[in-house]
mmCIF file of C-alpha atoms in Angstrom:
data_model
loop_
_atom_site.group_PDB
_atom_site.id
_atom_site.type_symbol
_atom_site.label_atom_id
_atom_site.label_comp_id
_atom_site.label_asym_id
_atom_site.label_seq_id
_atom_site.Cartn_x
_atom_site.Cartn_y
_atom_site.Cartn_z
ATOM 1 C CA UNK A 1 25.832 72.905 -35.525
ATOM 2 C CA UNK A 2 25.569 69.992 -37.659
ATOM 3 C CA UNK A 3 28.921 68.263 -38.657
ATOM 4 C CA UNK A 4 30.259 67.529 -42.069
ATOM 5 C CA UNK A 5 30.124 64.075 -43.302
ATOM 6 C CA UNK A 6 33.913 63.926 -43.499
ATOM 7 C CA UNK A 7 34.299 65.473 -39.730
ATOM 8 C CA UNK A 8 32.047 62.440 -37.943
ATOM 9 C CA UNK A 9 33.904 59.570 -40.505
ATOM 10 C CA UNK A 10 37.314 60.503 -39.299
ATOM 11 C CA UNK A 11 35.741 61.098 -35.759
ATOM 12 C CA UNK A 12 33.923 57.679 -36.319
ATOM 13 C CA UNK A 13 36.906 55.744 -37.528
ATOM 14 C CA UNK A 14 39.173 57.668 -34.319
ATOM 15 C CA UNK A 15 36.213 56.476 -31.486
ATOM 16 C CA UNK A 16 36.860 52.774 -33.321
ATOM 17 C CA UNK A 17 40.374 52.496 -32.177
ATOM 18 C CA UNK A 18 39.594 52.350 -29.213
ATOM 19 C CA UNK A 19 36.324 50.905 -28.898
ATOM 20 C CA UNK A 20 36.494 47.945 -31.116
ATOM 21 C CA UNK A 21 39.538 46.057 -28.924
ATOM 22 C CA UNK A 22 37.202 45.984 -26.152
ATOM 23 C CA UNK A 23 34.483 44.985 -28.317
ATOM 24 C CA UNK A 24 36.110 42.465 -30.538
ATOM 25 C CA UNK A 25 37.286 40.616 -27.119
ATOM 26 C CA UNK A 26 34.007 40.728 -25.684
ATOM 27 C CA UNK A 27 32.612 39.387 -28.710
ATOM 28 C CA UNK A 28 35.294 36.212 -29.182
ATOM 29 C CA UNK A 29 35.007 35.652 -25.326
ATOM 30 C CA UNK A 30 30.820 35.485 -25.522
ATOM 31 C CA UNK A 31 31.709 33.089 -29.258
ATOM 32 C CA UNK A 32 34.197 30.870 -27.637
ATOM 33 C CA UNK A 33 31.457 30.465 -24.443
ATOM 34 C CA UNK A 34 29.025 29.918 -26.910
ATOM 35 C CA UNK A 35 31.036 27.033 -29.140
ATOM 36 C CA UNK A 36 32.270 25.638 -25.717
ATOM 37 C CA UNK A 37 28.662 25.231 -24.025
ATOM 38 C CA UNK A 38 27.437 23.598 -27.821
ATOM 39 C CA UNK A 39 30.305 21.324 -27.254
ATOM 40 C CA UNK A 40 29.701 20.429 -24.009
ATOM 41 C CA UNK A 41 25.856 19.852 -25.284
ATOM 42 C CA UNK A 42 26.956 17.612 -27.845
ATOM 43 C CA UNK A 43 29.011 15.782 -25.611
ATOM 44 C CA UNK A 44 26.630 15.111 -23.390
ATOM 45 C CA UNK A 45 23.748 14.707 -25.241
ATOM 46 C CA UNK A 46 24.221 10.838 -26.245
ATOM 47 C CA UNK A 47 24.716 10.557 -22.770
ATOM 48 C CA UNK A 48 21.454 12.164 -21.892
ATOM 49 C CA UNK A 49 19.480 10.100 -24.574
ATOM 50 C CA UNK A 50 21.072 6.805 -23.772
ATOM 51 C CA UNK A 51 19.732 7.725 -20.115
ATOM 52 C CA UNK A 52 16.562 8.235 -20.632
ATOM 53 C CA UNK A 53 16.215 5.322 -23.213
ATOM 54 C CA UNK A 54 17.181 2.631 -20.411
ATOM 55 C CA UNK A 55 15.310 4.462 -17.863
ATOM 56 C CA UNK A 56 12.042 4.245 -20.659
ATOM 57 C CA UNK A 57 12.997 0.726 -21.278
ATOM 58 C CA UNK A 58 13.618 -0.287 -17.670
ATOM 59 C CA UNK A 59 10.273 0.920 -16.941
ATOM 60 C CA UNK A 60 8.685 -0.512 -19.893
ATOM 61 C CA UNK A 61 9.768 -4.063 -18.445
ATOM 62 C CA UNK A 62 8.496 -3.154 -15.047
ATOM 63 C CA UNK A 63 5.148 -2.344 -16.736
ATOM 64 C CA UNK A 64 5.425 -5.550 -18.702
ATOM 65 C CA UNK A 65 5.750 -8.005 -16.095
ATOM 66 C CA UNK A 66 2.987 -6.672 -13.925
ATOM 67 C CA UNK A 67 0.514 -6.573 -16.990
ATOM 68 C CA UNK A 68 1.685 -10.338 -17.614
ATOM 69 C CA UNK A 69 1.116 -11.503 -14.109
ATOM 70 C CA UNK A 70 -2.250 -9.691 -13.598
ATOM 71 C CA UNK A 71 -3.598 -11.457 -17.174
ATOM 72 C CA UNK A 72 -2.431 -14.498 -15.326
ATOM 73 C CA UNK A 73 -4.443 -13.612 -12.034
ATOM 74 C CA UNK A 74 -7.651 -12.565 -14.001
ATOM 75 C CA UNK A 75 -7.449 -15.643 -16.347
ATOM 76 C CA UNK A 76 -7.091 -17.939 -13.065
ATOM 77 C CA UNK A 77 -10.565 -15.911 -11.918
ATOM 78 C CA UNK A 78 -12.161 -16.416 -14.719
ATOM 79 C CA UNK A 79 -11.901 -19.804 -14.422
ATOM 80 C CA UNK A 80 -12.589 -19.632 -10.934
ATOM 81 C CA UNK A 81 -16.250 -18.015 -11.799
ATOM 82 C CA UNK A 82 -16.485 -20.980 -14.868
ATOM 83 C CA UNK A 83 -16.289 -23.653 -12.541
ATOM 84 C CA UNK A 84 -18.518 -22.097 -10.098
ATOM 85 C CA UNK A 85 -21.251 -22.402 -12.547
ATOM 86 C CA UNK A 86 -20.692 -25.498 -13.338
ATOM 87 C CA UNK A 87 -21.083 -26.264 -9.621
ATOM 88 C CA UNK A 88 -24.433 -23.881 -9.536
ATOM 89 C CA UNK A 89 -25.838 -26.095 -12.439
ATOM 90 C CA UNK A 90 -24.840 -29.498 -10.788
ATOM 91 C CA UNK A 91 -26.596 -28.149 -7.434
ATOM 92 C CA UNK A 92 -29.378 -26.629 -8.773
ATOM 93 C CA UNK A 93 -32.087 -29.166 -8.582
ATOM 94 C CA UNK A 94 -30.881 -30.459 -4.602
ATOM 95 C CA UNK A 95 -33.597 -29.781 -2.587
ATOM 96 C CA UNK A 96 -31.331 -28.995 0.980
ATOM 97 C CA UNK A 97 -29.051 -25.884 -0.919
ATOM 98 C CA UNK A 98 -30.539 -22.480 -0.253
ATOM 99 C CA UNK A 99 -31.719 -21.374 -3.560
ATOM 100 C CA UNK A 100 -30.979 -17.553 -2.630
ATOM 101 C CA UNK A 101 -27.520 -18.396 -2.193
ATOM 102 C CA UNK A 102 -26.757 -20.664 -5.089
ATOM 103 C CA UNK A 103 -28.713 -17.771 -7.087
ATOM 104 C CA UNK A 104 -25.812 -15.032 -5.754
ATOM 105 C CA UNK A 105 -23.165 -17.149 -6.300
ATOM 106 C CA UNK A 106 -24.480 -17.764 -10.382
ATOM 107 C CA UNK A 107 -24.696 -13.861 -10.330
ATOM 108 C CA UNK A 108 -21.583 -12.925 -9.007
ATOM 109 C CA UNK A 109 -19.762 -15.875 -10.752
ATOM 110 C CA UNK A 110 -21.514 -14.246 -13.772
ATOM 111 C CA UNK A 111 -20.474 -10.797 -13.168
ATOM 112 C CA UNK A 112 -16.670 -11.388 -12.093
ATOM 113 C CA UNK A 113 -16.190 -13.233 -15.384
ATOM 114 C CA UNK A 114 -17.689 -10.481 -17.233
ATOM 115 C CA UNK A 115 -14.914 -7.706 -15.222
ATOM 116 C CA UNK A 116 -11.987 -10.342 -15.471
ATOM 117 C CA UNK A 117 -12.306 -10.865 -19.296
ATOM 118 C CA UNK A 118 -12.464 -6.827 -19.935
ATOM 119 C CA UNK A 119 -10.201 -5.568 -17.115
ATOM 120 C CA UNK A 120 -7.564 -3.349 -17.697
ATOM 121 C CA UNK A 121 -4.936 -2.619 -15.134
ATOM 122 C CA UNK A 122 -5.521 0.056 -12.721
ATOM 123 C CA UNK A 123 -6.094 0.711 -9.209
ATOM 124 C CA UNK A 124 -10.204 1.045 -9.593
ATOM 125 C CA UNK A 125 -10.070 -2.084 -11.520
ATOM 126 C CA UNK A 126 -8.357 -4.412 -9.243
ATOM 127 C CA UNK A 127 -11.089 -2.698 -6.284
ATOM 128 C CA UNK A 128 -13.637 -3.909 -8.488
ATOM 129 C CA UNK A 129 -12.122 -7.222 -9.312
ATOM 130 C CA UNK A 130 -11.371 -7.436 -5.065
ATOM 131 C CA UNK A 131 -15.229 -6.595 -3.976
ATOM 132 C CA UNK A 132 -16.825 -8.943 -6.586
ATOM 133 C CA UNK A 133 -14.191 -12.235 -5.712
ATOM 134 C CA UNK A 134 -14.703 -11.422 -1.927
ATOM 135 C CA UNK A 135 -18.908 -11.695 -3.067
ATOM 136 C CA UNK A 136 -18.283 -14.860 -5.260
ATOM 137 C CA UNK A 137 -16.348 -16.013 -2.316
ATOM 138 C CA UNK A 138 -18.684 -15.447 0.338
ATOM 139 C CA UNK A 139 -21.694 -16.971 -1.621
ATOM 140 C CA UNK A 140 -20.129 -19.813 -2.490
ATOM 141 C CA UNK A 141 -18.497 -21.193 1.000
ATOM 142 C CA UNK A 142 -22.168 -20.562 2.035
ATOM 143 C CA UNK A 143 -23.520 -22.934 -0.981
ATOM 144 C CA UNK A 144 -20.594 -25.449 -0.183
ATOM 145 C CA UNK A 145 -21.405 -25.577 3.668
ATOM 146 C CA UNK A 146 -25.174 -26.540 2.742
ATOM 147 C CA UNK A 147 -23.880 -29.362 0.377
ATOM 148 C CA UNK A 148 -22.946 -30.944 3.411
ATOM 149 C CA UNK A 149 -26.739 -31.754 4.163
ATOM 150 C CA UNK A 150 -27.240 -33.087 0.673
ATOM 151 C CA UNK A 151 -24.995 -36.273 1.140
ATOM 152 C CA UNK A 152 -26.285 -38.498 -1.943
ATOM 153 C CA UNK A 153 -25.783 -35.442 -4.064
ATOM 154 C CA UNK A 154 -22.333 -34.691 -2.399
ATOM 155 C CA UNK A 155 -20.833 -37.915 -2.910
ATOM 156 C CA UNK A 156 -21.923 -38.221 -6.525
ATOM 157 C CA UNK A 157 -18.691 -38.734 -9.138
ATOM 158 C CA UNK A 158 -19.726 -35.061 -11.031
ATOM 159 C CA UNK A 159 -19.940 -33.154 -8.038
ATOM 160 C CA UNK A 160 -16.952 -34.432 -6.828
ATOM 161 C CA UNK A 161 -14.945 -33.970 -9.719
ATOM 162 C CA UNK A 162 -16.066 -30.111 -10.096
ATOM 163 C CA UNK A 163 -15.356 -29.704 -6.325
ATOM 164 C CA UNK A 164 -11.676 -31.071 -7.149
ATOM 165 C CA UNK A 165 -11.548 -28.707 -9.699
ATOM 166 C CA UNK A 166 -12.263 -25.905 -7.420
ATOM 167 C CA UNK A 167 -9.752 -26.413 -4.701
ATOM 168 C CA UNK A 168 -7.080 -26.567 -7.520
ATOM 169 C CA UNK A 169 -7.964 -23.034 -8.948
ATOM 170 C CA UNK A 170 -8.079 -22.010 -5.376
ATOM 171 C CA UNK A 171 -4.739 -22.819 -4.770
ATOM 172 C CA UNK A 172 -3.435 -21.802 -8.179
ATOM 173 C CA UNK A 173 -5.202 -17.940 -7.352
ATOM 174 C CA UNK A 174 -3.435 -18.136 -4.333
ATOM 175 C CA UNK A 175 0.350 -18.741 -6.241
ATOM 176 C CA UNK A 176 -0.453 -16.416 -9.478
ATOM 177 C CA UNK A 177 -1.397 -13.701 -6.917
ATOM 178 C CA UNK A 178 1.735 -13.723 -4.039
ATOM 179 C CA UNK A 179 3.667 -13.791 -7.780
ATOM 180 C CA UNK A 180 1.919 -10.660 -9.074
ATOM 181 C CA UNK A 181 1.848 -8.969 -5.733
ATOM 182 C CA UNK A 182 5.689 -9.499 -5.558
ATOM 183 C CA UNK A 183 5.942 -7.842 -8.846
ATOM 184 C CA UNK A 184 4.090 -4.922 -7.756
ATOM 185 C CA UNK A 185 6.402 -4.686 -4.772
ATOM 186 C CA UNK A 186 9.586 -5.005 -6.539
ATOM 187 C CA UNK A 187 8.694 -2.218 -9.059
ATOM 188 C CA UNK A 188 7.649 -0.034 -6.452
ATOM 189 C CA UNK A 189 3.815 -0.583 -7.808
ATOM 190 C CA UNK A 190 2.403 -1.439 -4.303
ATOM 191 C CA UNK A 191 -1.541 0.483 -4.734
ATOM 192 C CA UNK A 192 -1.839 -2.314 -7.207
ATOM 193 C CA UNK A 193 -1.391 -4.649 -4.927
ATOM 194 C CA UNK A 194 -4.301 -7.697 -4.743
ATOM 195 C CA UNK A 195 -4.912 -9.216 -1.292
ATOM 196 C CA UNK A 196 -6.611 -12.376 -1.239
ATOM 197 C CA UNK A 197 -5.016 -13.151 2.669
ATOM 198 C CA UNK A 198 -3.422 -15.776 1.373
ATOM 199 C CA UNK A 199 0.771 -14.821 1.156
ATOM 200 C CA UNK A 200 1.225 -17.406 3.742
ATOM 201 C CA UNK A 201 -1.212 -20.591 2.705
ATOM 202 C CA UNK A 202 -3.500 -21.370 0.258
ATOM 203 C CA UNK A 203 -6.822 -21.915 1.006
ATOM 204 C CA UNK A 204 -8.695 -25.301 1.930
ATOM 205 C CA UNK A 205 -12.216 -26.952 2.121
ATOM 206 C CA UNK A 206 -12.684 -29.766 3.892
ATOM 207 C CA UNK A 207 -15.012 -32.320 2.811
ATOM 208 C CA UNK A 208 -16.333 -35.212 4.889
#
């Protein structure tokens, strides 16, 4: 049977008395958690952004000084690869220097200074970099050990001079890179790492 309207008001507003208490406190304890955890956010929150700004900018200076210190490295390459062809000219017409030789050492002097000048830092990069330098490398202590036969073209004041020249890069390569590869360690960066084998000495040619 269906009640009046007036029955299930005063029935309504009876049930109320003793519901809403229970209720109302529920309600003010789940508000007050509410305005307490917001509070507690807003507290925290410069905190939080302050945090994460240093970390961003502590990492942005790690970044930094890598990137500076490999530009360094591949700038010293590059020059490594200009003097080399230099050298390549200056032997080319001695009749004692394996031409197949001098020829790989133009190429890969050629093709190191094309990587170095459009390198950008990462792991597959520096590989590349590491493969062509150990090829430059290898082709030109081969052309340098035949100069040795070619004594009137050894001794003359230009070959000399660009010879010079090359040990000093050498040695510079060797600095710029124990630098950059101490970066790398520092910042916890170590795949980037490039090994020339030369943390403890720099490289040297000997020259009779």
């Amino acid at each position: 049977m269906e009640l009046s309207f007036r029955i299930k008001f005063s029935l309504s507003r009876k049930l109320r008395v003793y519901e809403l208490p229970a209720i109302s406190k529920q309600q003010t304890v789940v508000r007050n958690l509410g305005i307490t955890n917001i509070n507690n956010m807003k507290k925290y929150l410069p905190i939080f952004v302050l945090s994460l700004m240093l970390s961003s900018n502590v990492f942005s200076q790690d970044s930094l000084r890598i990137s500076e210190n490999w530009t360094e490295l591949t700038q010293k390459l590059t020059f490594r690869t200009e003097i080399t062809l230099e050298l390549t000219k200056q032997l080319l017409n001695s009749k004692k220097i394996d031409k197949v030789e001098l020829k790989n050492a133009e190429l890969h002097a050629k093709e190191l200074n094309l990587i170095c000048k459009n390198s950008v830092l990462t792991h597959t990069n520096i590989n590349l970099i590491k493969d062509k330098n150990a090829e430059l490398t290898m082709s030109l202590t081969h052309t340098l050990v035949n100069l040795e036969f070619d004594t009137k073209l050894k001794n003359k004041e230009k070959t000399q001079f660009i010879i010079d020249q090359l040990l000093v890069i050498e040695q510079q390569i060797c600095i710029v890179s124990n630098k950059y590869n101490k970066s790398c360690k520092d910042y916890d960066k170590e795949e980037l790492i490039f090994n020339l084998n030369c943390e403890n000495e720099s490289p040297q040619i000997e020259f009779k």
